[in-house]
Coordinates of C-alpha atoms in Angstrom, one line a residue:
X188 CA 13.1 -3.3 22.3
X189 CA 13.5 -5.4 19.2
X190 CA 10.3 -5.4 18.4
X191 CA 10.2 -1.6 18.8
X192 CA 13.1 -1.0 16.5
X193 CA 11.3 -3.9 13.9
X194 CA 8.3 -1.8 14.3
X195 CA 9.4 1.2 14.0
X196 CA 11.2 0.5 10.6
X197 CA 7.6 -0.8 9.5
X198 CA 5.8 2.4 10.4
X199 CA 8.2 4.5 8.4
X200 CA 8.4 2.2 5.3
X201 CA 4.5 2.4 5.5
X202 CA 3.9 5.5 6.6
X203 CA 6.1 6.8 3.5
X204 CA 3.1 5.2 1.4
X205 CA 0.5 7.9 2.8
X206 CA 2.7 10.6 4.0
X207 CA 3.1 11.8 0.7
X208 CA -0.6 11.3 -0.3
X209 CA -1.4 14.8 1.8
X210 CA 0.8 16.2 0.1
X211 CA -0.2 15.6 -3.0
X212 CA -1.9 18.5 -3.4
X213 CA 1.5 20.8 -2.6
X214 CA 3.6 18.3 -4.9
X215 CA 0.6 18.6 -7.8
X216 CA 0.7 22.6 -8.0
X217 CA 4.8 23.0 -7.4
X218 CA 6.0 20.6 -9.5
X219 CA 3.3 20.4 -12.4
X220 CA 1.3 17.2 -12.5
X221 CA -1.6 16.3 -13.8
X222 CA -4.2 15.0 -11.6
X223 CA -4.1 10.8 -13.5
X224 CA -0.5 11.0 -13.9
X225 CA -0.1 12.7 -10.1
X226 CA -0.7 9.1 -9.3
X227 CA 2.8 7.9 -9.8
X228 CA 4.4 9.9 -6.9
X229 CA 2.9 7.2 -4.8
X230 CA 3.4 4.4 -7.9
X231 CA 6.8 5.0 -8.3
X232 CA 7.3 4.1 -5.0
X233 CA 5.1 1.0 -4.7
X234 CA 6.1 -0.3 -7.6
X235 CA 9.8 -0.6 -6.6
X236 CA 9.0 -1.5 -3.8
X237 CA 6.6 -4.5 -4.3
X238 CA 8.4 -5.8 -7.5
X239 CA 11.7 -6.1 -5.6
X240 CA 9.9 -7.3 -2.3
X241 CA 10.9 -10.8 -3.3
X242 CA 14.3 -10.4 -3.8
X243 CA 14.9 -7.7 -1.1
X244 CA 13.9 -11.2 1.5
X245 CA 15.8 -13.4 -0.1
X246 CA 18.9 -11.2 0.7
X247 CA 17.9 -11.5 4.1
X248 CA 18.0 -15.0 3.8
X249 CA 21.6 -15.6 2.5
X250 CA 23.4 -12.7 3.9
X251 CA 22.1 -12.2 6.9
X252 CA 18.7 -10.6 8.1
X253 CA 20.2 -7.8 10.7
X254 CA 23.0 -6.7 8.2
X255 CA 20.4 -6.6 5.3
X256 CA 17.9 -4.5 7.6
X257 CA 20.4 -1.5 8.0
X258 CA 21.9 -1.7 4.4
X259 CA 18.1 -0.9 3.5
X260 CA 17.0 1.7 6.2
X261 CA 20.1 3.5 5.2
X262 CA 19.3 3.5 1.7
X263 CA 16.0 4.5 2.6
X264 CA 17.6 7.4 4.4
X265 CA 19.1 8.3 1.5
X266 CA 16.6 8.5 -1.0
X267 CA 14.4 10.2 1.2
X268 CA 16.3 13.3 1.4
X269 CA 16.8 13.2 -2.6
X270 CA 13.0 13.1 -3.1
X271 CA 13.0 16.0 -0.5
X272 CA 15.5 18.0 -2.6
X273 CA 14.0 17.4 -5.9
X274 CA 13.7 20.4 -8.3
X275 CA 11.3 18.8 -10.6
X276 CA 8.8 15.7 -11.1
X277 CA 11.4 13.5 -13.0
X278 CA 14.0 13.9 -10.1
X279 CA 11.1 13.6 -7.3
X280 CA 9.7 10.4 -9.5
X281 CA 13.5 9.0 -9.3
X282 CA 13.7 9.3 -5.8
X283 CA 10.6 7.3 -4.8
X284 CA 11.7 4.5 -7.0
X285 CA 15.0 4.5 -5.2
X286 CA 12.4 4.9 -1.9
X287 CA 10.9 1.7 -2.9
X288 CA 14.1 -0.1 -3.4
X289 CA 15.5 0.6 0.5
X290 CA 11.7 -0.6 1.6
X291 CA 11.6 -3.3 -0.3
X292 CA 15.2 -4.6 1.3
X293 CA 14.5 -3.5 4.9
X294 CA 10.0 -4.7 5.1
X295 CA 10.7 -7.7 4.6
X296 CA 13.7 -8.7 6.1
X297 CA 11.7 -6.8 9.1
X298 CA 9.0 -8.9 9.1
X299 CA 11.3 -12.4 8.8
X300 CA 13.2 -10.7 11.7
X301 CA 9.7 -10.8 13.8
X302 CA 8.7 -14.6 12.8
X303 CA 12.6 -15.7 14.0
X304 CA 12.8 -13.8 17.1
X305 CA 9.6 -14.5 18.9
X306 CA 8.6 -17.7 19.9
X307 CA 5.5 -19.5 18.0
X308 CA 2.4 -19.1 20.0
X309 CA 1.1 -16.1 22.1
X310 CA 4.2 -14.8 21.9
X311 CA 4.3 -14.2 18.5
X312 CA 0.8 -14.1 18.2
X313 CA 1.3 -10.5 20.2
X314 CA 4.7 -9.7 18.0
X315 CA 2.7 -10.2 14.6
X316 CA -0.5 -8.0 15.7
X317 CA 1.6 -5.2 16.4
X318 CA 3.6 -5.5 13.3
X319 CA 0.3 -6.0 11.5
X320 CA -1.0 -3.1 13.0
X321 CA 1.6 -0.8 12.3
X322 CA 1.1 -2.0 8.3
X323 CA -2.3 -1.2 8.3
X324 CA -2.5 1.5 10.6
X325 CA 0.6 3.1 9.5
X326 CA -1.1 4.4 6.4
X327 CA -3.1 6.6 8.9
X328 CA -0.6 8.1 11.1
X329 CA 1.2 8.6 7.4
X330 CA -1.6 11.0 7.0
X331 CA -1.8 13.1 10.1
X332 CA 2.5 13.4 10.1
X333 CA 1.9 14.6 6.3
X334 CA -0.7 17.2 7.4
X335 CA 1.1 18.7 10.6
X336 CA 4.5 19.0 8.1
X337 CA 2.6 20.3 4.6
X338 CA 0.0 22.9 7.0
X339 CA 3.4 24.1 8.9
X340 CA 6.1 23.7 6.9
X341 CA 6.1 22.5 3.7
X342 CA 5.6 19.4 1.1
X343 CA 9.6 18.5 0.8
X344 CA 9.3 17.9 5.0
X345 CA 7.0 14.5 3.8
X346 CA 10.4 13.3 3.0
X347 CA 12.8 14.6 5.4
X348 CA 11.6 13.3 8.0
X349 CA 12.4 10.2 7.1
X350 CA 16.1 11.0 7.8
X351 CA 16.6 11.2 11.5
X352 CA 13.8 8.4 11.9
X353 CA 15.8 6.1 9.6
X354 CA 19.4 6.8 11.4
X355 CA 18.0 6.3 14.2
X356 CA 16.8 2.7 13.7
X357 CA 19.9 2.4 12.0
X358 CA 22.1 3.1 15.0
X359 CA 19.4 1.0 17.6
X360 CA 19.4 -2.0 15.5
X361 CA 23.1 -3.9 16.5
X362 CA 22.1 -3.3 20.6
X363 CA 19.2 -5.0 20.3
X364 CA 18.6 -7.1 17.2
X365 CA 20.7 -10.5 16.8
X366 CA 22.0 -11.2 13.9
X367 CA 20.6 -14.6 11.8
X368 CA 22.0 -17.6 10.5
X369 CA 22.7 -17.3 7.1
X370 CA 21.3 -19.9 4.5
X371 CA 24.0 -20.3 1.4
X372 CA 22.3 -19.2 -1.5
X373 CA 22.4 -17.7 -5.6
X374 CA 20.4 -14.3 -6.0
X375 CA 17.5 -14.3 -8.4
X376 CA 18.3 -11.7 -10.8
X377 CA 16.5 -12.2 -13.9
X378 CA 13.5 -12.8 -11.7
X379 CA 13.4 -9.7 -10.1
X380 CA 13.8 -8.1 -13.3
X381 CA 10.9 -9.7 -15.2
X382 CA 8.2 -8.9 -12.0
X383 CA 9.5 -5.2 -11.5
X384 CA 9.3 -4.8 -15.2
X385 CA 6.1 -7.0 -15.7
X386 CA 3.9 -5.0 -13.2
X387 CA 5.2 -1.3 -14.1
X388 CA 4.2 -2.3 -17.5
X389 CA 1.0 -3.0 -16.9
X390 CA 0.3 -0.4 -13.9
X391 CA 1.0 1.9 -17.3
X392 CA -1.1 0.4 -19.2
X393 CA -4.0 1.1 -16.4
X394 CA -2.8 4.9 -16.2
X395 CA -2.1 5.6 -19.8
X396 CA -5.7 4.2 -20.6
X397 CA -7.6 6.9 -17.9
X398 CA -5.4 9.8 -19.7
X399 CA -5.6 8.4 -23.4
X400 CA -8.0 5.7 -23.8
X401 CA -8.4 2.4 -24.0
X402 CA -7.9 2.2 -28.1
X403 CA -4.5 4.1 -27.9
X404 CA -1.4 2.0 -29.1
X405 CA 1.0 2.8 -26.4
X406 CA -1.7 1.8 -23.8
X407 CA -2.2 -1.7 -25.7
X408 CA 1.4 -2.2 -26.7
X409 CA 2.0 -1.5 -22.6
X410 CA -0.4 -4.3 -21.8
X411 CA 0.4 -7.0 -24.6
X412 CA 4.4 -6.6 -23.4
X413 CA 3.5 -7.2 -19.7
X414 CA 1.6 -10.0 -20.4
X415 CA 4.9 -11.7 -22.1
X416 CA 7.0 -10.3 -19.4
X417 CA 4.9 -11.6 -16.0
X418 CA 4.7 -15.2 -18.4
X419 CA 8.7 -15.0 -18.6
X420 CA 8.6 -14.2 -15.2
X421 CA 6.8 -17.3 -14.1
X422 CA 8.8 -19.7 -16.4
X423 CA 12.1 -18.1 -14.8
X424 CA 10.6 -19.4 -11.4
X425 CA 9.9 -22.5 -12.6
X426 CA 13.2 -23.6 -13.4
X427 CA 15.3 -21.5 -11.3
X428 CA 17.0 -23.6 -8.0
X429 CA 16.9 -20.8 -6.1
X430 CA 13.5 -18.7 -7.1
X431 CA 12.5 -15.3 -5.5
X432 CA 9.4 -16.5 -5.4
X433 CA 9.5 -20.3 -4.5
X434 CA 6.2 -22.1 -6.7
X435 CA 5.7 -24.3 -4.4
X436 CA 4.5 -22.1 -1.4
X437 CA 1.7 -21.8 -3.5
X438 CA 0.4 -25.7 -3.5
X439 CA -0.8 -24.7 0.2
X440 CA -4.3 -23.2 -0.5
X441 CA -4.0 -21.1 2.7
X442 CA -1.1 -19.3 1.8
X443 CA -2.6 -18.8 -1.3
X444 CA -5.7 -17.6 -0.4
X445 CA -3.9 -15.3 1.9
X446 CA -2.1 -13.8 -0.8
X447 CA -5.2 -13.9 -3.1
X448 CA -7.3 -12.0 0.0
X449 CA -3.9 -9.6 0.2
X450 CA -4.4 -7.9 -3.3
X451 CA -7.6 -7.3 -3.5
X452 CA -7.9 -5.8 0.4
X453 CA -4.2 -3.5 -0.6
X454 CA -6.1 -2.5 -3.9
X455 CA -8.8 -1.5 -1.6
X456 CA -6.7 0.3 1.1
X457 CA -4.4 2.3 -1.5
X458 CA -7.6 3.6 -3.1
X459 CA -9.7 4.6 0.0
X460 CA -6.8 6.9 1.5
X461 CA -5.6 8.2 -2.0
X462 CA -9.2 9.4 -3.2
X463 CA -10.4 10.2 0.1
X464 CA -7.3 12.7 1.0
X465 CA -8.7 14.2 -2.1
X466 CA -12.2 14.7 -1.4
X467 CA -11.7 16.5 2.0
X468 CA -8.9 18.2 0.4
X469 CA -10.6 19.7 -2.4
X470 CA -14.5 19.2 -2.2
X471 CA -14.5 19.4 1.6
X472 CA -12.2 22.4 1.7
X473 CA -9.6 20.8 4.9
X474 CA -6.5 22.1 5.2
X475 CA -3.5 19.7 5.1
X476 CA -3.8 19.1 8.8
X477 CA -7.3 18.9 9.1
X478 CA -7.0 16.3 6.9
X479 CA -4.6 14.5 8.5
X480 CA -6.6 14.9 12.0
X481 CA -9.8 13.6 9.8
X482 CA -7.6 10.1 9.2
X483 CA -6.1 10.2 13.3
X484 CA -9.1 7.3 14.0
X485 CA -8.7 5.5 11.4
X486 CA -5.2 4.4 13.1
X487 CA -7.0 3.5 17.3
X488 CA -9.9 1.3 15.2
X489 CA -6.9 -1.0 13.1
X490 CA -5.5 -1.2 16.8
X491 CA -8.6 -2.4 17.9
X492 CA -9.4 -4.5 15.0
X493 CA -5.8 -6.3 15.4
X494 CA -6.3 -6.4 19.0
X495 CA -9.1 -8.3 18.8
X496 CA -8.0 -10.5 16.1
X497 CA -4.6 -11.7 18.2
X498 CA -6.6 -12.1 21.2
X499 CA -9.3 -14.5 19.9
X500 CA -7.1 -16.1 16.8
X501 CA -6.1 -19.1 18.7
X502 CA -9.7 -19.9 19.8
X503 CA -11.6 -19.6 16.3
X504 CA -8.9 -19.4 14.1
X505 CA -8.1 -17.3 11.2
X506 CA -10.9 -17.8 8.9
X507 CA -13.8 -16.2 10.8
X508 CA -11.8 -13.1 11.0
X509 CA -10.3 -12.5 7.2
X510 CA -14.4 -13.0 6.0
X511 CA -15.9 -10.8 8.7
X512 CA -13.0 -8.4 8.5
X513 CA -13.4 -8.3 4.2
X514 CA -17.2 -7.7 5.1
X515 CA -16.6 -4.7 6.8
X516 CA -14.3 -3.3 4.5
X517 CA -16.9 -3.7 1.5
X518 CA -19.4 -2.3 3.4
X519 CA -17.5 0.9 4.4
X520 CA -16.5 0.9 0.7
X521 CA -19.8 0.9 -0.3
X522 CA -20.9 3.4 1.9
X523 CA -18.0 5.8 0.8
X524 CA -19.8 5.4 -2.6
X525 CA -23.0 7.5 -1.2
X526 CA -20.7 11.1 -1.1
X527 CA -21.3 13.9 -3.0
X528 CA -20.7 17.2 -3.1
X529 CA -23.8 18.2 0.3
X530 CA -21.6 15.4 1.7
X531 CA -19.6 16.3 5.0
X532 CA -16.9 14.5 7.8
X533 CA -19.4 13.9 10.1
X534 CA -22.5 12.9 8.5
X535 CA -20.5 10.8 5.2
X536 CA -16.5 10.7 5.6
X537 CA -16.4 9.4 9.6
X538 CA -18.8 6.0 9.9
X539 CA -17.5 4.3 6.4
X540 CA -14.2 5.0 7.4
X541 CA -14.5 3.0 10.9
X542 CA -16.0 0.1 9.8
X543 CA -13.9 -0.2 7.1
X544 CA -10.8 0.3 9.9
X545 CA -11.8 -1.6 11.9
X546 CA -12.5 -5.2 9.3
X547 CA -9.1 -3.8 8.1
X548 CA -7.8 -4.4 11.7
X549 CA -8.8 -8.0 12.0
X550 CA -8.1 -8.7 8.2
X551 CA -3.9 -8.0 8.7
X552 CA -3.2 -9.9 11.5
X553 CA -4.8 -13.0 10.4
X554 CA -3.1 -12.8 6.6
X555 CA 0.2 -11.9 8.5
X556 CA -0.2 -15.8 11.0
X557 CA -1.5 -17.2 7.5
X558 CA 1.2 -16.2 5.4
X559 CA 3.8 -17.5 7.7
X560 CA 2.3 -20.2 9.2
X561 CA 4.7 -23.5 9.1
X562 CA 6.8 -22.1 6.4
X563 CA 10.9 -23.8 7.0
X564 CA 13.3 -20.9 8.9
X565 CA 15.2 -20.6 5.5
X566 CA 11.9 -19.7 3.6
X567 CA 11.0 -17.0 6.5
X568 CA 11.9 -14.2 4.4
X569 CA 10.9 -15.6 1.2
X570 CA 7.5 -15.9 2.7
X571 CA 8.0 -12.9 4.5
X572 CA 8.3 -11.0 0.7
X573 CA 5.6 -12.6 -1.2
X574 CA 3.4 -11.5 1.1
X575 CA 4.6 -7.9 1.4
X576 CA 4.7 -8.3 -2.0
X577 CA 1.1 -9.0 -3.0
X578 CA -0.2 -5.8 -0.3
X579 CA 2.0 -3.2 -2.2
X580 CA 2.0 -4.7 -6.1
X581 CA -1.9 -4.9 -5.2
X582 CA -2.0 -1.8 -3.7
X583 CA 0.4 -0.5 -7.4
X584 CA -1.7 -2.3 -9.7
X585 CA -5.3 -1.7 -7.6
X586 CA -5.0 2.0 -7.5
X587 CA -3.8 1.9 -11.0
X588 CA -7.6 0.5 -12.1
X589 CA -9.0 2.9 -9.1
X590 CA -7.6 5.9 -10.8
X591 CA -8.7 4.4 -14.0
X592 CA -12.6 4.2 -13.3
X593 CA -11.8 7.7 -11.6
X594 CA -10.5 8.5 -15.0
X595 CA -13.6 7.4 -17.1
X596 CA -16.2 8.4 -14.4
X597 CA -14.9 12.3 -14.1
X598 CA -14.6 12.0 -17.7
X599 CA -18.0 11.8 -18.3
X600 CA -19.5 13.8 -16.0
X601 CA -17.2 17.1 -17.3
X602 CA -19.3 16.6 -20.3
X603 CA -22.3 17.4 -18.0
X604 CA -20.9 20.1 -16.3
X605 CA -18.9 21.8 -19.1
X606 CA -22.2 23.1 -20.6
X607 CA -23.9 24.1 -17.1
X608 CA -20.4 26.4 -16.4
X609 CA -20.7 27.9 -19.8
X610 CA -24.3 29.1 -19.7
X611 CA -23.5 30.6 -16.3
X612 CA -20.2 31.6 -16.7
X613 CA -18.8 35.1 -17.0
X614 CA -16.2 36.0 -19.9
X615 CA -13.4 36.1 -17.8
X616 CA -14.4 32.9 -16.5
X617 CA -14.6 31.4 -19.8
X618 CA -11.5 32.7 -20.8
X619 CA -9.7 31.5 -17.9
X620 CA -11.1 28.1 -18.6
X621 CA -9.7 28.1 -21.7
X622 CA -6.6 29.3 -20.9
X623 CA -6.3 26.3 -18.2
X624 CA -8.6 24.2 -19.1
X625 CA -10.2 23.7 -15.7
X626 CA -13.2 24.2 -14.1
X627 CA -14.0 26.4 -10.9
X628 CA -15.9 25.6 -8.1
X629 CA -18.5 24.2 -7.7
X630 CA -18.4 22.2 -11.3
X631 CA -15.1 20.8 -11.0
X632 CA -16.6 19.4 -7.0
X633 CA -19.4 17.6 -9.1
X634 CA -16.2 16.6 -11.4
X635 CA -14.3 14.9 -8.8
X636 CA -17.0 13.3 -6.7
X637 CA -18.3 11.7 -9.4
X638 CA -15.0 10.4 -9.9
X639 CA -13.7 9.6 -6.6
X640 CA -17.3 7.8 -6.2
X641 CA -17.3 5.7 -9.1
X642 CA -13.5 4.7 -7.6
X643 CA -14.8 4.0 -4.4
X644 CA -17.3 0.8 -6.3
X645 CA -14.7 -0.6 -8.1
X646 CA -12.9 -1.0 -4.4
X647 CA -16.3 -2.0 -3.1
X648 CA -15.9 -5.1 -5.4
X649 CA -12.4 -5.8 -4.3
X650 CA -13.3 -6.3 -0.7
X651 CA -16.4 -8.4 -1.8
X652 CA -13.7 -11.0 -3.8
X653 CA -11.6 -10.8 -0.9
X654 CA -14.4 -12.1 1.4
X655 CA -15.2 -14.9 -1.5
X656 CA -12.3 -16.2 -1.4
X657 CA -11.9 -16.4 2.8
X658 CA -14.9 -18.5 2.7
X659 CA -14.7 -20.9 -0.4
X660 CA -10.8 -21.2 -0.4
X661 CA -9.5 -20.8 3.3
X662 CA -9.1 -24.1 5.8
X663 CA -7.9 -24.1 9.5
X664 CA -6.8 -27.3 10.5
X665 CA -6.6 -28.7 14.1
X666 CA -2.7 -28.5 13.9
X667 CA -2.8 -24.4 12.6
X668 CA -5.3 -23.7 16.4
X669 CA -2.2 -25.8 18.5
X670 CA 0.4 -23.5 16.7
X671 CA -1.6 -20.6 17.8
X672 CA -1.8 -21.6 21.2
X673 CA 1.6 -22.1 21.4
X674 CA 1.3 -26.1 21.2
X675 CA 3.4 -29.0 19.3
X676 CA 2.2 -28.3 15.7
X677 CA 4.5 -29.4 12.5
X678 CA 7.7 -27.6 13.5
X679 CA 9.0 -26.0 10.4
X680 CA 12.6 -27.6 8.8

């Protein structure tokens, strides 16, 4: 039952990432966004949410994880049904961010709450591939809920959903969670300032350069201030006591390969379900729960994946699976880059989206063991954020590029099409094009393929870095297979 209610809060802090994605279409035409800048419905959320990752475990770790868990679902709660009431795209863009904040307090302290309630071993092994599951799988499910709520009621249900899922963990969480030992501490203030601020800076950057280019002076004055921010960010670790994000974690090359292996495989994840919702959305003509249904097996071949991994982890260890699993993922990913507008589900959309499923399966559970693997019970949800961390400011910063290339690519090809449409086009077709400024069918298809292909490369090469650095930089040693197995590794201090 704990790890039900641990789970649970995962799946709806995840699921919130893609839920909204089906929507996007709904939110894009009712609340006026433009298709770059539509981006930050799902930004403003990760954003939050990964830049206060850190922090959000460390209050786990000094006031107590159980207490810390409902102060975050609740807030989650909260913010949910604000985004759901929103009147326009500032108030909705408010909402997410204060989204992001309640997950990045609850996820982590979640996932600390796993790694100090279940024995090390197969115990664990089991507790961690069903919380890594529900991570990568949750996107998935994120997308069939979205499509059943948008197709029967409407956009705003994306959010309100969230409400009676939240109070109920809420409510289930003193029966049958324990509350932790709390580790005496100082909050890291300033350095969860500089990372927030660091990273939306230069996510900006990456969408203000697809809208405006990459000469234009807020796009470079966005980048040049990041760059000054992150490096006061990482000089405030180095002499803080008490950091968010404690340096030394990464001396371990595992741990930092894991994280390395994290963003790149979240930049690829964010991208595939963002672009993809809109390709069977707009070129393949799915309705919002048709395209959820289209996303349903996406979700059994993670289970699989994960299955697979946490069965056969403790007898080949980690590494075979985080380069096999990256493999796959490329190779989906590169696959995905072969639609175009002939393209359909069955013959284009389904294979490319199992096989990268299911190397994304294997590829969570072993960064999840990796990432936590002999780390002291006072660093459990330190650890705990940097990892969540690195999936969602990858994810933030990975879809930021994504949408950039998207950007550049559909750029380029409207200056093909524009002249095709306006040989063939009627004057009332003209002038509504003027008037709006966008192309009918089937130009604006050619448009957005060319787009969400060029995307889908770009992601192709993030997998392919990910599976680099599984081979060159990860090491399992004798002592990480007996913790597996449940043996007398290191015991953590």
């Amino acid at each position: 039952m704990a790890l039900l209610v641990i789970a649970s809060c995962q799946l709806m802090v995840v699921l919130d990432i893609t839920i909204v994605n089906i929507a996007l279409p709904q939110i894009q035409r009712s609340l006026d966004f433009s298709t770059t800048s539509l981006s930050w419905v799902v930004n403003a959320y990760t954003l939050t949410f990964g830049g206060l990752l850190l922090l959000g475990g460390r209050v786990g770790d000094i006031l107590g994880r159980r207490r810390v868990f409902i102060f975050g679902v609740l807030l989650f709660v909260l913010a949910s049904l604000l985004g759901g009431l929103a009147q326009n795209a500032g108030q909705l863009l408010a909402a997410r961010a204060l989204q992001g904040v309640g997950g990045a307090i609850a996820s982590p302290t979640a996932l600390s709450l796993v790694s100090t309630t279940f024995r090390e071993g197969p115990e664990r092994n089991r507790a961690f591939g069903v919380f890594a599951a529900v991570s990568a799988g949750g996107g998935a499910i994120g997308l069939l809920a979205g499509g059943v709520l948008v197709e029967w009621l409407n956009w705003r249900w994306v959010l309100f959903v969230n409400v009676p899922i939240g109070l109920l963990i809420a409510l289930a969480t003193p029966r049958w969670i324990k509350e932790s030992e709390r580790h005496p501490g100082r909050f890291d203030i300033t350095g969860a300032l500089t990372s927030t601020a660091g990273m939306v800076l230069l996510v900006y950057g990456f969408i203000r350069a697809a809208q405006d280019g990459w000469r234009d002076a807020l796009t470079l004055a966005s980048f040049a201030v990041a760059v000054v921010v992150l490096a006061g960010f990482v000089l405030t670790e180095r002499r803080s006591r008490q950091p968010i994000t404690p340096l030394h974690m990464f001396a371990d090359r595992n741990r930092a390969g894991t994280y390395g292996i994290m963003l790149c495989l979240a930049a690829a994840i964010f991208g595939m379900f963002f672009f993809l919702t809109l390709f069977v959305q707009n070129v393949l003509e799915f309705s919002p729960l048709e395209a959820g249904l289209a996303f349903l097996p996406v979700s059994a071949v993670i289970a699989v994946g994960a299955g697979l991994a946490s069965r056969f982890l403790p007898v080949y260890g980690p590494k075979p699976f985080m380069v096999v699993g990256a493999l796959l993922a490329a190779a989906g990913l590169a696959w995905l880059t072969l639609t175009d507008v002939h393209s359909t589900y069955a013959g284009s959309v389904l294979g490319p989206m199992l096989v990268f499923s299911l190397g994304m399966g294997m590829e969570f559970v072993s960064l999840t063991l990796m990432a936590l693997s002999d780390v002291p019970t006072p660093e459990t949800g330190a650890a705990s954020g940097l990892l969540n961390a690195t999936q969602q400011v990858g994810g933030s910063l990975g879809l930021s590029i994504l949408v950039t290339m998207y950007g550049t690519a559909s750029a380029n090809e409207a200056e093909k099409q524009i002249p095709l449409f306006l040989q063939q086009a009627t004057p009332a077709a003209r002038l509504r094009f003027e008037r709006t400024g966008q192309l009918p069918k089937p130009w604006s298809d050619e448009i957005l393929t060319a787009g969400v292909s060029a995307s889908f490369i770009m992601a192709a090469i993030f997998t392919a870095v990910a599976a680099l650095i599984a081979l060159i930089v990860i090491q399992v040693r004798p002592s990480d297979l007996e913790r597996l197995k449940g043996g007398a590794g290191p015991a953590p201090m």
